CSV table of C-alpha atoms and ligand atoms in Angstrom, one decimal:
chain,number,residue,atom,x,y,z
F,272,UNK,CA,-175.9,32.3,81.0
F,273,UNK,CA,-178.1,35.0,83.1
F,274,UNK,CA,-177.4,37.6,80.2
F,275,UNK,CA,-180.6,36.7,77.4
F,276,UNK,CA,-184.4,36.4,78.0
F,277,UNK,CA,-186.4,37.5,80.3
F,278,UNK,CA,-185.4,35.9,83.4
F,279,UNK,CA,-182.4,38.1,85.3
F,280,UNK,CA,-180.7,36.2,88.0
F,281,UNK,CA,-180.7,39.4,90.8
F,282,UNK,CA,-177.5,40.3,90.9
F,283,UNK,CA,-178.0,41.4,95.0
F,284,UNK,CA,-177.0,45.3,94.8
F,285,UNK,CA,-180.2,47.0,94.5
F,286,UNK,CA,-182.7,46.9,96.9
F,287,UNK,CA,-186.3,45.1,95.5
F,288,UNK,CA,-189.0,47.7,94.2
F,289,UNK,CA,-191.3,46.1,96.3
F,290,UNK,CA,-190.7,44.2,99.5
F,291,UNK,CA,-193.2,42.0,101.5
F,292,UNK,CA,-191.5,40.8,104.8
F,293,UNK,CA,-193.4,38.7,106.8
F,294,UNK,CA,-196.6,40.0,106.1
F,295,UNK,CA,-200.3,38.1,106.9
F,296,UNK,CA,-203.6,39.1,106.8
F,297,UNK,CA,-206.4,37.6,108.8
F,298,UNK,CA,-209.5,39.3,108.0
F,299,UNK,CA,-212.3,40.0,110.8
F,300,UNK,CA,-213.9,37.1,110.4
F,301,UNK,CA,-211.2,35.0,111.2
F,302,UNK,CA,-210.3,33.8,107.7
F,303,UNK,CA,-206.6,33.8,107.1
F,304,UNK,CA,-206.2,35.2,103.8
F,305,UNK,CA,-202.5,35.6,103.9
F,306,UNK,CA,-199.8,33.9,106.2
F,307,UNK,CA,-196.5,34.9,106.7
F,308,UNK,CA,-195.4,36.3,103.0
F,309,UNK,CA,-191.8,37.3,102.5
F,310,UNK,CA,-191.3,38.1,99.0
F,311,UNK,CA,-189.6,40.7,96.5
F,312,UNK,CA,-190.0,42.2,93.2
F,313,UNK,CA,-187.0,43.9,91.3
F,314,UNK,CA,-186.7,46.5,89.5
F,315,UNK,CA,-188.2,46.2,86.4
F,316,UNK,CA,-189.3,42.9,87.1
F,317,UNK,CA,-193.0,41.3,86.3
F,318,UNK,CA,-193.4,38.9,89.3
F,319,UNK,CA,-196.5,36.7,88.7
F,320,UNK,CA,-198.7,35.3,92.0
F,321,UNK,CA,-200.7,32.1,90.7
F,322,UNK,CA,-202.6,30.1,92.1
F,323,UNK,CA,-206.3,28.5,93.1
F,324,UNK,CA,-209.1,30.5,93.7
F,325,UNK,CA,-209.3,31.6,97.4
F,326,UNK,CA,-205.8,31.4,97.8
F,327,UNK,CA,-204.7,35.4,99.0
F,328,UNK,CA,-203.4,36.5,95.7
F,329,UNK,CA,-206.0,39.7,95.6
F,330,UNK,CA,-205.7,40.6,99.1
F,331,UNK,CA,-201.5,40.6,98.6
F,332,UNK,CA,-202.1,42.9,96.0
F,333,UNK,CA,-204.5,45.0,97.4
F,334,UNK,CA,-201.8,45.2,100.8
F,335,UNK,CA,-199.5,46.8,98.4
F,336,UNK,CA,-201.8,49.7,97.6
F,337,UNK,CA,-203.0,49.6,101.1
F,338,UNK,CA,-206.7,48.9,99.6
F,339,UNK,CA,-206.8,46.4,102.5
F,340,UNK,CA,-204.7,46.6,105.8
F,341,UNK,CA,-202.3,44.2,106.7
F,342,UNK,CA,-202.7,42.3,110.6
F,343,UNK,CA,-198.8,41.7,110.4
F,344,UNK,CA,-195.5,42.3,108.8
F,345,UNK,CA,-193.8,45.4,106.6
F,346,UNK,CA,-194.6,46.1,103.3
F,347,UNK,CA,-192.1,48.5,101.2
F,348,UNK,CA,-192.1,50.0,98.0
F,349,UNK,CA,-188.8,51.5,97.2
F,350,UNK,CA,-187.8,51.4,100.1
F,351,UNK,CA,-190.2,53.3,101.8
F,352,UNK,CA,-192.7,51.4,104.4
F,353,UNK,CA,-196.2,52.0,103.0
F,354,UNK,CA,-198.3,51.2,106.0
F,355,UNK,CA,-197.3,54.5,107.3
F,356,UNK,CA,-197.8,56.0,103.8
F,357,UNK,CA,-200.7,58.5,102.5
F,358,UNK,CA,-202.7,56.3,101.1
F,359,UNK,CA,-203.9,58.9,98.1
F,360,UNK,CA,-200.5,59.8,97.2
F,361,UNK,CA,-199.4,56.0,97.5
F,362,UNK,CA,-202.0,55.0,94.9
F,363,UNK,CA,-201.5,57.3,92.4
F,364,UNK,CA,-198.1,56.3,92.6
F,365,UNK,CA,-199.0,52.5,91.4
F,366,UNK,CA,-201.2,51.4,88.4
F,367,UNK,CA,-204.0,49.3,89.4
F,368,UNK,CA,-205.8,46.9,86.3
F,369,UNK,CA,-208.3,44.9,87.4
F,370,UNK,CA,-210.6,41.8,85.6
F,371,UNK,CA,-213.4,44.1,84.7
F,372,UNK,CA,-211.6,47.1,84.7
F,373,UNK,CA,-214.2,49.4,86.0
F,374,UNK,CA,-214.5,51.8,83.2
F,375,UNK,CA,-216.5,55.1,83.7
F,376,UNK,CA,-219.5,54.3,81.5
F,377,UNK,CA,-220.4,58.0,80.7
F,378,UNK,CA,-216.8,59.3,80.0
F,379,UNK,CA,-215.1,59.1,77.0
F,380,UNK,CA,-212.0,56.7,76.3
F,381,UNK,CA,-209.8,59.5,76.7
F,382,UNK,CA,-211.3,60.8,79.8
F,383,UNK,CA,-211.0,57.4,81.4
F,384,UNK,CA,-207.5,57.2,80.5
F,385,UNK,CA,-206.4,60.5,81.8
F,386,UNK,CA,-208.5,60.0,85.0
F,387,UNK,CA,-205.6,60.0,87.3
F,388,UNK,CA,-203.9,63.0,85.5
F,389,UNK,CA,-206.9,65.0,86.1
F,390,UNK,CA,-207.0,64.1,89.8
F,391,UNK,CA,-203.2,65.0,90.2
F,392,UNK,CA,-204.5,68.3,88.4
F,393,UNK,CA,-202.8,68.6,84.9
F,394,UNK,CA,-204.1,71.2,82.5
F,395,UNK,CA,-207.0,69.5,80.0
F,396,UNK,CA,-204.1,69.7,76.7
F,397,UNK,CA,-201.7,67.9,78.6
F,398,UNK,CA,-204.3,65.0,79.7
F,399,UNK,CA,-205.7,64.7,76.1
F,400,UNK,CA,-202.2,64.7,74.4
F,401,UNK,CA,-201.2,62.1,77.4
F,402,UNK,CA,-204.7,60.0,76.9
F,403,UNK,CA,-203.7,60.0,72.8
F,404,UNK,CA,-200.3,58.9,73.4
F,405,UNK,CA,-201.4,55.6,75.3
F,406,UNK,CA,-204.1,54.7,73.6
F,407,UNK,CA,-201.7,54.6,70.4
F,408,UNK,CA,-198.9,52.6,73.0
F,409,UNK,CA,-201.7,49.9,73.9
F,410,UNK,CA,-202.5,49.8,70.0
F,411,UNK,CA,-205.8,51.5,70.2
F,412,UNK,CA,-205.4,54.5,67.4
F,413,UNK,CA,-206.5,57.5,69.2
F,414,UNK,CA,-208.5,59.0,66.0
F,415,UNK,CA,-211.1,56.1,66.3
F,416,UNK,CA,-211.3,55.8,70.0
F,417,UNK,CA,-210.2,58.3,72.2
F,418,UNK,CA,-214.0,59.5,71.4
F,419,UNK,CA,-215.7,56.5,72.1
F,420,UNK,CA,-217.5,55.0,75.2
F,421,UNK,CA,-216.9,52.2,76.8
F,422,UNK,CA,-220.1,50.2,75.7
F,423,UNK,CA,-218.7,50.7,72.1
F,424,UNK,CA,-215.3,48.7,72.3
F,425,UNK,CA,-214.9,44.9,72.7
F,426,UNK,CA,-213.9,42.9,75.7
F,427,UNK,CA,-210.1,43.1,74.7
F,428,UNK,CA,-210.3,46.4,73.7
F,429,UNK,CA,-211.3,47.5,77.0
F,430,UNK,CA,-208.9,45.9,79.0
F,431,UNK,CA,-206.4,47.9,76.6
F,432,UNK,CA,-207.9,50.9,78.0
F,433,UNK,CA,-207.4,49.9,81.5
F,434,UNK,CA,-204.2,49.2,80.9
F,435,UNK,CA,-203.1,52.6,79.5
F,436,UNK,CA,-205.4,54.4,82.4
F,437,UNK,CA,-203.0,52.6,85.0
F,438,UNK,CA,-199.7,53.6,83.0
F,439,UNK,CA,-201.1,57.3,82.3
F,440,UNK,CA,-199.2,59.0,85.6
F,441,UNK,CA,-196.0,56.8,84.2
F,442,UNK,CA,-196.2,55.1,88.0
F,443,UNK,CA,-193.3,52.9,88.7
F,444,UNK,CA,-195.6,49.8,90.0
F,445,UNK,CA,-198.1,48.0,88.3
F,446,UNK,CA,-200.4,45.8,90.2
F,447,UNK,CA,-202.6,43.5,87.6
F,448,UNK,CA,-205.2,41.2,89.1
F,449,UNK,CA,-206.5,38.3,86.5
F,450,UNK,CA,-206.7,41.3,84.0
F,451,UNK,CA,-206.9,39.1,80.9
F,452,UNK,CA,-209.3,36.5,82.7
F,453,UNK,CA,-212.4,37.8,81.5
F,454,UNK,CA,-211.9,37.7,77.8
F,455,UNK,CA,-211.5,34.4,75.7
F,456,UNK,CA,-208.6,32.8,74.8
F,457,UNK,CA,-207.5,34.2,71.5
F,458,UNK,CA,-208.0,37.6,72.3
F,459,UNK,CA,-206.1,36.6,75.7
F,460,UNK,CA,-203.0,35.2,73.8
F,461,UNK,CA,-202.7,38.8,71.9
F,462,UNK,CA,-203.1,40.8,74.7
F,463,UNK,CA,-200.3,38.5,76.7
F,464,UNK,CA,-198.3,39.0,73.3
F,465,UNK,CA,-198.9,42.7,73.3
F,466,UNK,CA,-198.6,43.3,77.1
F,467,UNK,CA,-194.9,41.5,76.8
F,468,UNK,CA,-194.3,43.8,74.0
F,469,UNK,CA,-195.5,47.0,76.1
F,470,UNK,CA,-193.4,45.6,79.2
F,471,UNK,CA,-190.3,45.5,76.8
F,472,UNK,CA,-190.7,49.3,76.4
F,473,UNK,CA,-191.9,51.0,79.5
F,474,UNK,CA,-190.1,48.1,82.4
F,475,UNK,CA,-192.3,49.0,84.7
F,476,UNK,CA,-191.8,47.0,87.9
F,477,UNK,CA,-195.3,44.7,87.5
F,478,UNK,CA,-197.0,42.3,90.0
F,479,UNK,CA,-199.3,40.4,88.2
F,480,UNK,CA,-202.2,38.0,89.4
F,481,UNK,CA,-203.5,34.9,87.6
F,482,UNK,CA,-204.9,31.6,88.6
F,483,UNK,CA,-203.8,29.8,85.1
F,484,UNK,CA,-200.6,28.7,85.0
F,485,UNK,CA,-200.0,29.1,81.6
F,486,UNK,CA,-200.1,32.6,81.5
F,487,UNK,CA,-197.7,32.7,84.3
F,488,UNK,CA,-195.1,30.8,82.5
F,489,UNK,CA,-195.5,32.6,79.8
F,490,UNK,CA,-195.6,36.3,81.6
F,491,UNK,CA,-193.5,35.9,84.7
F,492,UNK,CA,-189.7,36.8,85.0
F,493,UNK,CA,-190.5,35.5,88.1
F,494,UNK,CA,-193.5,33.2,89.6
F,495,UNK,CA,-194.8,32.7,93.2
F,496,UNK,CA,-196.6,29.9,93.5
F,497,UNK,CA,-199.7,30.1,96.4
F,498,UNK,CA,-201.6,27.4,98.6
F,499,UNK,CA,-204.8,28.4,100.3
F,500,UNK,CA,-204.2,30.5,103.2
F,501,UNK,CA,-201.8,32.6,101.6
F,502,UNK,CA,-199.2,29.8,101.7
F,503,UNK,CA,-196.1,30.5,99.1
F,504,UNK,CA,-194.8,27.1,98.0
F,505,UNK,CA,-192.1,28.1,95.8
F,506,UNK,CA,-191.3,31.5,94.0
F,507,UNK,CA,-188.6,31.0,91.2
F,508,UNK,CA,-188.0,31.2,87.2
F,509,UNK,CA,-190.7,30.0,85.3
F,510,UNK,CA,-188.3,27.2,84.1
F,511,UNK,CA,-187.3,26.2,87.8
F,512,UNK,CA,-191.0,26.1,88.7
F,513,UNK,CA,-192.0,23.9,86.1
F,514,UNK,CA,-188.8,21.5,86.2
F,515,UNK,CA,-188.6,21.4,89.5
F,516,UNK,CA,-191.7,21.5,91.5
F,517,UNK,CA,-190.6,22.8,95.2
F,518,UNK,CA,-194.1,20.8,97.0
F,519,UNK,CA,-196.5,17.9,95.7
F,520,UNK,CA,-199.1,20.6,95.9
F,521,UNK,CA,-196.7,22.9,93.2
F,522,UNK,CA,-196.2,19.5,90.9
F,523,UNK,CA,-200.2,18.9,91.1
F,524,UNK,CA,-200.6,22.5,90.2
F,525,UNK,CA,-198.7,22.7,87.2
F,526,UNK,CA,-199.9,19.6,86.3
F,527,UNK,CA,-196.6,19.0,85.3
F,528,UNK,CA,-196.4,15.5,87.2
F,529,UNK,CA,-197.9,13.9,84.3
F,530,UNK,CA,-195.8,15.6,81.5
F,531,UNK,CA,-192.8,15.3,83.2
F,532,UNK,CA,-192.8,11.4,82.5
F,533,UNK,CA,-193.2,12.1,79.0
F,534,UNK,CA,-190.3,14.9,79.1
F,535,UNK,CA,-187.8,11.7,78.2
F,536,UNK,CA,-189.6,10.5,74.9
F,537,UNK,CA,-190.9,13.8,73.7
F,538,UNK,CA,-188.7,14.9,70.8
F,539,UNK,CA,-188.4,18.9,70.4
F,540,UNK,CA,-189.9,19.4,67.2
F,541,UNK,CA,-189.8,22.5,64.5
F,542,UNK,CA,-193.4,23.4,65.8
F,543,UNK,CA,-191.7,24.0,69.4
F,544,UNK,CA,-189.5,27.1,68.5
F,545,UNK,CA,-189.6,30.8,69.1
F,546,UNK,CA,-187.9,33.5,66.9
F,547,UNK,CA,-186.3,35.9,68.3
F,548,UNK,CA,-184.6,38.8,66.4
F,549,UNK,CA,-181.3,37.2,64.3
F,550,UNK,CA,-178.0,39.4,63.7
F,551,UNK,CA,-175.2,37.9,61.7
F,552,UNK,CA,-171.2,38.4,63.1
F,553,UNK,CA,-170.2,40.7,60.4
F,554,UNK,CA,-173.7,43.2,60.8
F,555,UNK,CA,-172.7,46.2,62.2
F,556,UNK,CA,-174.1,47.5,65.6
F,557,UNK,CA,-176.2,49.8,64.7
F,558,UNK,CA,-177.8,47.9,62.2
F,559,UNK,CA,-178.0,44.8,65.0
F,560,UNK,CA,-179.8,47.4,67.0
F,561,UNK,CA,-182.3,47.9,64.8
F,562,UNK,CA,-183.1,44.6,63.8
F,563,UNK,CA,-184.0,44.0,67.4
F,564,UNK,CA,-186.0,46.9,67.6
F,565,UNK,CA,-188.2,46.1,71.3
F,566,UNK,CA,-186.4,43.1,71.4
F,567,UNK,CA,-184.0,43.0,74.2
F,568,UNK,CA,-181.2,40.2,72.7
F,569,UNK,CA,-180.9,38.6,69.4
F,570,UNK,CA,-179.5,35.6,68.2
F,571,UNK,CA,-176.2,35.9,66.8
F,572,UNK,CA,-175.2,33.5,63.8
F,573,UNK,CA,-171.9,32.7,61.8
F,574,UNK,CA,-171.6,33.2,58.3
F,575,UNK,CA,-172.5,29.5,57.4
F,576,UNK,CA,-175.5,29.3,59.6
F,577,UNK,CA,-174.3,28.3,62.6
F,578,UNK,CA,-175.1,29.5,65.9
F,579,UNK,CA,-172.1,32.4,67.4
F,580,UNK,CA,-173.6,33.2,70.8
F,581,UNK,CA,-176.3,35.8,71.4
F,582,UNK,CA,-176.0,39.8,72.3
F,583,UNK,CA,-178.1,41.8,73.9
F,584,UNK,CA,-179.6,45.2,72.6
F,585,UNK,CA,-177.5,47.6,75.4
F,586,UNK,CA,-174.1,45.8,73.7
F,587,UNK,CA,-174.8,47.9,70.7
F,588,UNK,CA,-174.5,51.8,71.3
F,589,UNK,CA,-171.2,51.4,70.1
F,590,UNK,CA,-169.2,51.5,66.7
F,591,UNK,CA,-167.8,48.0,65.3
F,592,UNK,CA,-169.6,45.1,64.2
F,593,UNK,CA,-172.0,42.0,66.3
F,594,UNK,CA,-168.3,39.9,66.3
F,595,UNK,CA,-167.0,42.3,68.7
F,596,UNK,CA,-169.4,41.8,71.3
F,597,UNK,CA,-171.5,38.9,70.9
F,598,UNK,CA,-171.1,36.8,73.7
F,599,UNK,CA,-170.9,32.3,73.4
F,600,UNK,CA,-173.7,30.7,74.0
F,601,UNK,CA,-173.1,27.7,76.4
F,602,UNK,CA,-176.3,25.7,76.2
F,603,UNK,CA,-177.8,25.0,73.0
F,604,UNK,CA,-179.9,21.2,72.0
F,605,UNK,CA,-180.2,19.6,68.3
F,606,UNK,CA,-183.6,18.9,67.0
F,607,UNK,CA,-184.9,15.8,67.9
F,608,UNK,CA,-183.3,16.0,71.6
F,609,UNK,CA,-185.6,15.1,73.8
F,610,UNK,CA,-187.4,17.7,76.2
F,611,UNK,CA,-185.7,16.1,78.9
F,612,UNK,CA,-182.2,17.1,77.7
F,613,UNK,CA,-182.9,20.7,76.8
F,614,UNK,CA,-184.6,21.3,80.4
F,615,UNK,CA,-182.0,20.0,81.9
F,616,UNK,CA,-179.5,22.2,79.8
F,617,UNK,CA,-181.9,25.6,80.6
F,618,UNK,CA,-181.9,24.6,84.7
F,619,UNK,CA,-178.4,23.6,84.3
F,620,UNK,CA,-177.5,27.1,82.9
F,621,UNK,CA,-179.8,29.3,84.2
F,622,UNK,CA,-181.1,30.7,81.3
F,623,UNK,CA,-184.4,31.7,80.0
F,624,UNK,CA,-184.3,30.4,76.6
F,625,UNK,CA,-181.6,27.7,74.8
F,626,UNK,CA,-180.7,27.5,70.7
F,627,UNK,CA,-182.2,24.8,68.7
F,628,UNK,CA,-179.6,23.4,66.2
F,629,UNK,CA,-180.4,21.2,63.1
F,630,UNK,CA,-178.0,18.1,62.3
F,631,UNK,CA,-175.7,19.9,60.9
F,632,UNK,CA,-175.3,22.1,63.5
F,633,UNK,CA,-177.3,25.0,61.8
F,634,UNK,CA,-179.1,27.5,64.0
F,635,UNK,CA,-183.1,26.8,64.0
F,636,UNK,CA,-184.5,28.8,66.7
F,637,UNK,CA,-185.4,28.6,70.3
F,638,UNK,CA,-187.0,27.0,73.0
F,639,UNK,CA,-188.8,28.8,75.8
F,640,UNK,CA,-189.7,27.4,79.3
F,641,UNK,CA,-193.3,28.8,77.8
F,642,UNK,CA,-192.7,26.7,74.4
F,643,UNK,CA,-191.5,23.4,76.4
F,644,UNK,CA,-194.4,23.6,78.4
F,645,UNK,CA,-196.6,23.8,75.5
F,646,UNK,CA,-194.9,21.4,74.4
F,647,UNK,CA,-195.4,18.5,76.6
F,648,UNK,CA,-199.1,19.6,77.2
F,649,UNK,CA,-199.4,18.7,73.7
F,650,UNK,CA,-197.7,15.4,73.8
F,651,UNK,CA,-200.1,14.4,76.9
F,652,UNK,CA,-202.9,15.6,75.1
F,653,UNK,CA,-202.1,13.9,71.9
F,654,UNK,CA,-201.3,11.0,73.9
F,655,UNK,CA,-204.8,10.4,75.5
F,656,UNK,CA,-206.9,11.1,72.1
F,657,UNK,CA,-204.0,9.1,70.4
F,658,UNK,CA,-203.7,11.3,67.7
F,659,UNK,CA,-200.2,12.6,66.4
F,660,UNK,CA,-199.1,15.8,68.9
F,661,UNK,CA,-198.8,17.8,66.0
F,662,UNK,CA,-202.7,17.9,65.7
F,663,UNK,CA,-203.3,18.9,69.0
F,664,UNK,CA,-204.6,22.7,68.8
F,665,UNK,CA,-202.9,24.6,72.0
F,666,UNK,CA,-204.5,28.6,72.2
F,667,UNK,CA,-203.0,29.4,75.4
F,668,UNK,CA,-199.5,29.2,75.1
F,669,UNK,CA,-198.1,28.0,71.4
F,670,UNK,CA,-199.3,31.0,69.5
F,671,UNK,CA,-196.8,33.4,69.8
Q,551,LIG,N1,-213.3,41.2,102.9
Q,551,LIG,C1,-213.1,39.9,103.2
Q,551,LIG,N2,-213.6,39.4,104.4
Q,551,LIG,C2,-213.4,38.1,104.8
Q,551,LIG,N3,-212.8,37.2,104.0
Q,551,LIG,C3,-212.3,37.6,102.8
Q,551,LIG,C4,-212.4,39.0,102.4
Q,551,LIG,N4,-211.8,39.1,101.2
Q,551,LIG,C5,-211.3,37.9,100.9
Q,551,LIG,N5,-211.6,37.0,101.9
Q,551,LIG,C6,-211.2,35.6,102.0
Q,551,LIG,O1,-209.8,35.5,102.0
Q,551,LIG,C7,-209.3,34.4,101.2
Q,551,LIG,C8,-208.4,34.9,100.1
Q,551,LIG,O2,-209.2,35.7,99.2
Q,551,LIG,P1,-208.6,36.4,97.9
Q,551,LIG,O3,-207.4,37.2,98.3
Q,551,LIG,O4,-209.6,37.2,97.2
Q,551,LIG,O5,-208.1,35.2,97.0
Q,551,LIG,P2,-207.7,35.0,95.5
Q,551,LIG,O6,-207.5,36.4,94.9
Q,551,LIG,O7,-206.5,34.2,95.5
Q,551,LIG,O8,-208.9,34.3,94.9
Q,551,LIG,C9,-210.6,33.7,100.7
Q,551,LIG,O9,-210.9,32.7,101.6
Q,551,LIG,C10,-211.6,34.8,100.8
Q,551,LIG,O10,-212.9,34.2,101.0
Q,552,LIG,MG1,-208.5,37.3,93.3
């Protein structure tokens, strides 16, 4: 079941967006920041590096954009090999958000938006109609801020801006290093919420830097998973990363080890599920298409209840109704499964997400690699304050 959720298996016929092939960087000093990367990111796809602090994610990212110089190896971005690039041209050609986001202080919001525009040129109307236009798509309305400065917005609300400032020349590539770090956890969980949101609309191939785990599981179609000295250990699904730790170091990292003992006799529970959009058989396809709005599949349910299959958004530019093209859904789990069975279901069939059923068989929702994690960090946590799981108060991941 590759064909719902965010995690694509790559189908092999298009060449990656961006290609690292062997690539290390030892810095003058000596330090080996990076050793012997091979990596790709599809198109389209949002690829997340994690790991500790010191471990090469920054200067990967910054070899991409040619901010620092690789010793060794090739680094492509569709298809071209950027070490022989112009290095001007390359950048504008890739959104770069960083942790503070380095906002000009005496410009406006709207000026700092359009500042790439205005170095590629475009006439003053253009920018400001551009600079509007993103601060609306990053949910900033453009009548209160595109005036402002930057010591007059929050935290959050600056890292919006910095977001639309590296999608104002519509670049293909995205690079993101820690840019929700900085702020504090609620306002992180919206702006993870909204990124996902924004990625849903724009696809913009993304490489995306954290050191926290859980906002990789929740972000990545994709995770690669560093050691220090720019070690991967295992780049995969977020599910296959989680349920199958490739290294001790990767298990220790997720911090999985201990919740995967409690996977067996952890119940999934109503608080566990996700939503997603929900079309019935006999809705129409235009009307399915719709209810998804910048949802990419919805759930498809029987007249009684019961789950049909699922269909994605792209199955409905045509006439007929949501019976004509929904497609079966193999894995599905009944509440009060334990979190052992429905991983083993999502591993077993690939897929990025798996039905929740009640006993008697009636669809209840879903459950996400994100939402399993959760999960089982709230039955360990319950478990050593010995108070009931659902009492345990998770910000990072659960909030949806
Ligand atoms: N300009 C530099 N000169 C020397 N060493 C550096 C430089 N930049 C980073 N390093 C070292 O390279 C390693 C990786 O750093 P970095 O890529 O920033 O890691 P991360 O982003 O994962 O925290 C660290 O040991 C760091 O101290
Ligand atoms: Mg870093």
């Amino acid at each position: 079941m590759n064909g719902p959720g965010r995690h694509h298996a790559d189908d092999g016929t298009e060449q990656p967006m961006i290609r690292l092939d062997g690539v290390s960087k030892r810095y003058p000093d000596g330090t080996v920041a990076v050793h012997e990367l091979t990596l790709d990111v599809q198109r389209g796809e949002l690829v997340v590096l994690v790991g500790p602090s010191g471990c090469g994610k920054t200067t990967t990212m910054k070899m991409v954009n040619r901010l620092v110089e690789p010793s060794g190896g090739r680094i492509f971005v569709d298809g071209t090999d950027v070490t022989h690039a112009d290095h001007v041209r390359l950048r504008r050609g890739i959104g770069y958000v960083i942790q503070n986001v380095g906002l000009f202080p005496h410009r406006s919001i709207a000026e700092n938006v359009a500042v790439v525009p205005e170095l590629s040129g475009w006439p003053k109307a253009r920018r400001r109609e551009r600079a509007r236009e993103l601060l609306a798509l990053v949910g900033l309305d453009p009548d209160t801020y595109a005036r402002r400065y930057p010591h007059e917005l929050s935290g959050g609300q600056r890292q919006r801006v910095g977001v639309a400032r590296a999608l104002a020349a519509d670049p293909p590539v995205l690079l993101m290093d820690e840019p929700f770090s900085a702020v504090d956890p609620v306002v992180r969980s919206q702006l993870q919420d909204e990124f996902l949101r924004l990625q849903e609309d724009v696809r913009k191939t993304i490489l995306f830097v954290t050191h926290d785990i859980e906002e990789a599981v929740r972000l990545g179609d994709r995770i690669a998973v560093f050691a220090q000295g720019g070690r991967l250990e295992q780049f995969d699904t977020p599910a296959a990363v989680l349920g199958s730790p490739a290294t001790p170091f990767v298990s220790d990292f997720v911090g999985f080890d201990r919740g995967l003992k409690r996977l067996s006799v952890t119940p999934v529970t109503r608080a566990d599920l996700e939503y997603p959009p929900l079309v019935k058989v006999s809705d129409s396809l235009r009307s399915a298409a719709t209810a998804m709005n910048t949802s990419r599949w919805a759930v498809v349910q029987d007249e009684s209840g019961g789950l049909a299959g699922w269909i994605g958004r792209e199955m409905c530019d045509a006439d007929g109704v949501v019976g004509d093209q929904a497609r079966r859904m193999e894995a599905w789990v009944a509440l009060d499964d334990s979190l052992k069975v429905a991983f083993a279901e999502m591993l077993q069939w690939n897929a990025g997400w798996i039905a929740v059923l009640d006993h008697d068989d009636r669809y209840l929702g879903v459950l996400t690699p994100s939402t399993l994690h959760a999960a089982l960090r709230r039955s360990v946590e319950a478990e050593s304050r010995s108070i009931p799981p659902s009492e345990v108060d998770l910000v990072t991941v659960s909030d949806a």
